[in-house]
GROMACS .gro file of C-alpha atoms in nm:
model
  219
    1MET     CA    1  -0.015   0.017   0.010
    2GLU     CA    2   0.170   0.317  -0.110
    3LEU     CA    3   0.082   0.611   0.135
    4ILE     CA    4   0.056   0.973   0.048
    5LEU     CA    5   0.211   1.277   0.186
    6PRO     CA    6  -0.044   1.379   0.443
    7GLU     CA    7  -0.070   0.993   0.556
    8GLU     CA    8   0.292   0.948   0.599
    9LEU     CA    9   0.312   1.252   0.805
   10MET     CA   10   0.024   1.189   1.019
   11LEU     CA   11   0.200   0.828   1.091
   12ILE     CA   12   0.586   1.023   1.232
   13GLY     CA   13   0.397   1.341   1.341
   14ARG     CA   14   0.311   1.085   1.641
   15THR     CA   15   0.559   0.929   1.862
   16ALA     CA   16   0.576   0.508   1.816
   17ALA     CA   17   0.345   0.566   2.161
   18GLY     CA   18   0.102   0.746   1.985
   19HIS     CA   19   0.154   1.106   2.118
   20GLU     CA   20   0.146   1.377   1.926
   21TYR     CA   21   0.496   1.544   1.848
   22GLY     CA   22   0.441   1.979   1.843
   23GLY     CA   23   0.060   1.994   1.837
   24SER     CA   24  -0.016   2.247   1.595
   25SER     CA   25   0.322   2.179   1.430
   26THR     CA   26   0.177   1.801   1.351
   27ARG     CA   27  -0.131   1.961   1.207
   28LEU     CA   28   0.050   2.222   0.943
   29ALA     CA   29   0.259   1.888   0.850
   30VAL     CA   30  -0.034   1.705   0.748
   31ALA     CA   31  -0.201   2.005   0.574
   32ALA     CA   32   0.107   2.075   0.388
   33GLY     CA   33   0.119   1.727   0.312
   34VAL     CA   34  -0.231   1.794   0.103
   35ILE     CA   35  -0.102   2.081  -0.097
   36GLY     CA   36   0.282   1.910  -0.151
   37GLU     CA   37   0.058   1.586  -0.261
   38LEU     CA   38  -0.106   1.759  -0.524
   39ALA     CA   39   0.186   1.934  -0.620
   40LEU     CA   40   0.393   1.614  -0.689
   41GLN     CA   41   0.034   1.479  -0.899
   42ARG     CA   42   0.079   1.752  -1.116
   43ARG     CA   43  -0.290   1.872  -0.992
   44ILE     CA   44  -0.156   2.214  -0.871
   45MET     CA   45   0.159   2.432  -0.966
   46ILE     CA   46   0.299   2.662  -0.724
   47ASP     CA   47   0.362   3.011  -0.850
   48GLY     CA   48   0.573   3.202  -0.536
   49SER     CA   49   0.318   3.205  -0.201
   50TYR     CA   50   0.018   3.082  -0.403
   51ALA     CA   51  -0.090   2.738  -0.549
   52PHE     CA   52  -0.325   2.725  -0.883
   53VAL     CA   53  -0.524   2.449  -0.991
   54THR     CA   54  -0.319   2.283  -1.336
   55ASP     CA   55  -0.568   1.960  -1.332
   56PRO     CA   56  -0.886   1.893  -1.209
   57THR     CA   57  -0.835   1.521  -1.289
   58ALA     CA   58  -0.957   1.319  -0.964
   59THR     CA   59  -0.642   1.167  -0.831
   60ARG     CA   60  -0.838   0.822  -0.706
   61HIS     CA   61  -0.741   0.868  -0.373
   62PRO     CA   62  -1.109   0.955  -0.142
   63LEU     CA   63  -1.047   1.197   0.072
   64LEU     CA   64  -0.781   1.412  -0.121
   65ASP     CA   65  -0.983   1.442  -0.397
   66GLN     CA   66  -1.271   1.563  -0.167
   67LEU     CA   67  -1.053   1.844  -0.041
   68PHE     CA   68  -0.937   1.904  -0.435
   69GLY     CA   69  -1.306   1.909  -0.495
   70GLU     CA   70  -1.340   2.204  -0.329
   71LEU     CA   71  -1.048   2.350  -0.455
   72VAL     CA   72  -1.138   2.353  -0.784
   73GLN     CA   73  -1.459   2.474  -0.737
   74ARG     CA   74  -1.304   2.783  -0.617
   75ARG     CA   75  -1.190   2.866  -0.980
   76THR     CA   76  -0.901   3.090  -0.810
   77ALA     CA   77  -0.584   3.116  -0.713
   78ILE     CA   78  -0.481   3.089  -0.299
   79ARG     CA   79  -0.202   3.179  -0.092
   80LEU     CA   80  -0.020   2.927   0.067
   81THR     CA   81  -0.027   3.042   0.427
   82SER     CA   82  -0.395   3.024   0.397
   83PHE     CA   83  -0.435   2.715   0.223
   84LEU     CA   84  -0.235   2.595   0.528
   85ARG     CA   85  -0.443   2.724   0.794
   86GLU     CA   86  -0.783   2.573   0.579
   87GLN     CA   87  -0.633   2.217   0.581
   88ALA     CA   88  -0.486   2.249   0.943
   89ARG     CA   89  -0.861   2.242   1.023
   90LEU     CA   90  -0.889   1.908   0.874
   91TYR     CA   91  -0.645   1.727   1.092
   92GLU     CA   92  -0.954   1.501   1.226
   93MET     CA   93  -1.059   1.360   0.917
   94TRP     CA   94  -0.730   1.268   0.813
   95LEU     CA   95  -0.725   1.085   1.178
   96ASN     CA   96  -1.072   0.867   1.098
   97HIS     CA   97  -0.894   0.829   0.820
   98LEU     CA   98  -0.588   0.631   0.868
   99MET     CA   99  -0.802   0.463   1.155
  100ALA     CA  100  -0.998   0.324   0.925
  101GLY     CA  101  -0.744   0.210   0.710
  102GLY     CA  102  -0.585   0.017   1.005
  103LEU     CA  103  -0.259   0.253   1.019
  104LEU     CA  104  -0.359   0.426   1.353
  105ARG     CA  105  -0.471   0.231   1.660
  106PRO     CA  106  -0.697   0.433   1.956
  107GLU     CA  107  -0.583   0.360   2.276
  108ALA     CA  108  -0.662   0.511   2.611
  109ALA     CA  109  -0.394   0.712   2.761
  110SER     CA  110  -0.361   0.692   3.163
  111GLY     CA  111  -0.399   1.024   3.377
  112SER     CA  112  -0.590   1.245   3.504
  113PHE     CA  113  -0.594   1.468   3.183
  114ALA     CA  114  -0.471   1.224   2.963
  115SER     CA  115  -0.652   1.215   2.605
  116THR     CA  116  -0.686   0.929   2.347
  117ARG     CA  117  -0.351   0.834   2.201
  118TYR     CA  118  -0.322   0.685   1.816
  119VAL     CA  119  -0.060   0.450   1.811
  120PRO     CA  120   0.075   0.467   1.448
  121ALA     CA  121   0.139   0.106   1.261
  122PRO     CA  122   0.516   0.051   1.375
  123LYS     CA  123   0.647  -0.083   1.019
  124VAL     CA  124   0.471   0.205   0.825
  125ARG     CA  125   0.593   0.444   1.029
  126ASN     CA  126   0.964   0.326   1.054
  127SER     CA  127   0.972   0.284   0.692
  128VAL     CA  128   0.873   0.621   0.611
  129LEU     CA  129   1.130   0.727   0.861
  130SER     CA  130   1.366   0.496   0.738
  131ARG     CA  131   1.348   0.719   0.367
  132LEU     CA  132   1.387   1.018   0.548
  133TRP     CA  133   1.713   0.881   0.743
  134TYR     CA  134   1.830   0.752   0.415
  135LEU     CA  135   1.733   1.102   0.180
  136LEU     CA  136   1.949   1.287   0.489
  137ASN     CA  137   2.309   1.101   0.476
  138GLY     CA  138   2.288   1.039   0.129
  139TRP     CA  139   2.242   0.689   0.103
  140ALA     CA  140   1.906   0.718  -0.137
  141LYS     CA  141   1.865   0.877  -0.450
  142GLN     CA  142   1.700   1.202  -0.395
  143ASP     CA  143   1.336   1.112  -0.528
  144PRO     CA  144   1.044   1.370  -0.502
  145ARG     CA  145   0.858   1.265  -0.238
  146THR     CA  146   1.111   1.162  -0.012
  147VAL     CA  147   1.245   1.553  -0.065
  148ALA     CA  148   0.900   1.698  -0.048
  149LEU     CA  149   0.860   1.506   0.315
  150ALA     CA  150   1.211   1.691   0.398
  151GLY     CA  151   1.076   2.029   0.317
  152ILE     CA  152   0.768   1.970   0.504
  153VAL     CA  153   0.942   1.812   0.814
  154HIS     CA  154   1.193   2.078   0.841
  155GLY     CA  155   0.910   2.388   0.812
  156SER     CA  156   0.666   2.215   1.049
  157GLU     CA  157   0.979   2.208   1.287
  158LEU     CA  158   0.886   1.824   1.355
  159GLY     CA  159   1.302   1.756   1.282
  160ASP     CA  160   1.372   1.874   1.602
  161ASP     CA  161   1.156   1.542   1.712
  162LEU     CA  162   1.237   1.343   1.500
  163ILE     CA  163   1.622   1.404   1.380
  164PRO     CA  164   1.826   1.339   1.657
  165PHE     CA  165   2.206   1.433   1.535
  166PRO     CA  166   2.259   1.802   1.462
  167ALA     CA  167   2.427   1.747   1.155
  168ASP     CA  168   2.136   1.584   1.008
  169ARG     CA  169   1.896   1.864   1.110
  170ALA     CA  170   2.186   2.121   0.910
  171THR     CA  171   2.105   1.876   0.619
  172LEU     CA  172   1.740   1.901   0.629
  173ALA     CA  173   1.715   2.225   0.693
  174VAL     CA  174   1.871   2.297   0.330
  175PHE     CA  175   1.564   2.077   0.193
  176GLY     CA  176   1.344   2.312   0.390
  177GLN     CA  177   1.516   2.611   0.306
  178ARG     CA  178   1.469   2.525  -0.096
  179ASP     CA  179   1.090   2.460  -0.037
  180PRO     CA  180   0.777   2.675  -0.089
  181ILE     CA  181   0.530   2.465   0.131
  182GLY     CA  182   0.786   2.446   0.437
  183GLN     CA  183   0.904   2.844   0.407
  184ALA     CA  184   0.507   2.926   0.364
  185ILE     CA  185   0.477   2.688   0.705
  186GLY     CA  186   0.753   2.952   0.897
  187ALA     CA  187   0.509   3.170   0.766
  188VAL     CA  188   0.220   3.055   0.904
  189HIS     CA  189   0.442   2.998   1.276
  190ILE     CA  190   0.597   3.369   1.208
  191GLU     CA  191   0.245   3.505   1.198
  192ASP     CA  192   0.121   3.283   1.525
  193ARG     CA  193   0.405   3.360   1.777
  194SER     CA  194   0.389   3.762   1.655
  195ALA     CA  195  -0.016   3.710   1.753
  196ALA     CA  196   0.111   3.563   2.076
  197ALA     CA  197   0.304   3.849   2.191
  198GLY     CA  198   0.075   4.077   2.065
  199MET     CA  199   0.351   4.199   1.852
  200PRO     CA  200   0.253   4.346   1.446
  201PHE     CA  201   0.457   4.087   1.204
  202MET     CA  202   0.618   4.163   0.881
  203VAL     CA  203   0.712   3.903   0.653
  204VAL     CA  204   1.036   3.953   0.482
  205SER     CA  205   1.121   3.876   0.085
  206MET     CA  206   0.769   3.723  -0.010
  207PRO     CA  207   0.680   3.665  -0.359
  208ALA     CA  208   0.459   3.933  -0.544
  209THR     CA  209   0.149   3.824  -0.637
  210PRO     CA  210   0.138   3.722  -1.000
  211ALA     CA  211  -0.045   3.896  -1.219
  212SER     CA  212  -0.330   3.637  -1.310
  213CYS     CA  213  -0.378   3.533  -0.902
  214THR     CA  214  -0.701   3.621  -0.778
  215PRO     CA  215  -0.623   3.519  -0.397
  216LEU     CA  216  -0.918   3.414  -0.133
  217GLY     CA  217  -0.869   3.421   0.246
  218GLY     CA  218  -0.831   3.796   0.279
  219CYS     CA  219  -0.498   3.840   0.036
   0.00000   0.00000   0.00000
């Protein structure tokens, strides 16, 4: 069974025991996986900080097609940061999807304030992490899917939890700095941290809006 990016990121965005890493970072990672998967399948094109539908053909993945269909109906471009925030709100849909597929197993956690843990299928989770590990250590060809995975892991800051060695995290950062989706996650983090601190924020060196773009989400 070949997984798509949001499914892979859901699995590695949790510990082997089923605890979620980083809260909103994991949610943003899964959201970014949706964008990355659509780009890999050439359904959308990323131009600077915007995404455009280039091929409305269905992907044949039921949940991805449901989300993609809503994007196709808009007939307009969307800013990546707005797209990420929208998709992050749909995290539970991916959670339920992976549980239905047997890739996540719910378990009641112990303790007074404990919530349910969702334990990832160990072999599948380890397989995804191994691909990432081989890429960072130069032991595997730089296939587009794993490169996209690395960029999102860096942008969502999951690398701090998943990658134990500083040299490997430095390599991960190289992939993240090249990836527009990873950069968009970083922009969301900056906005959120500035808002939490009660300070105005400014995005530096954001690409200009393409002339043909009709952005959504208050852009």
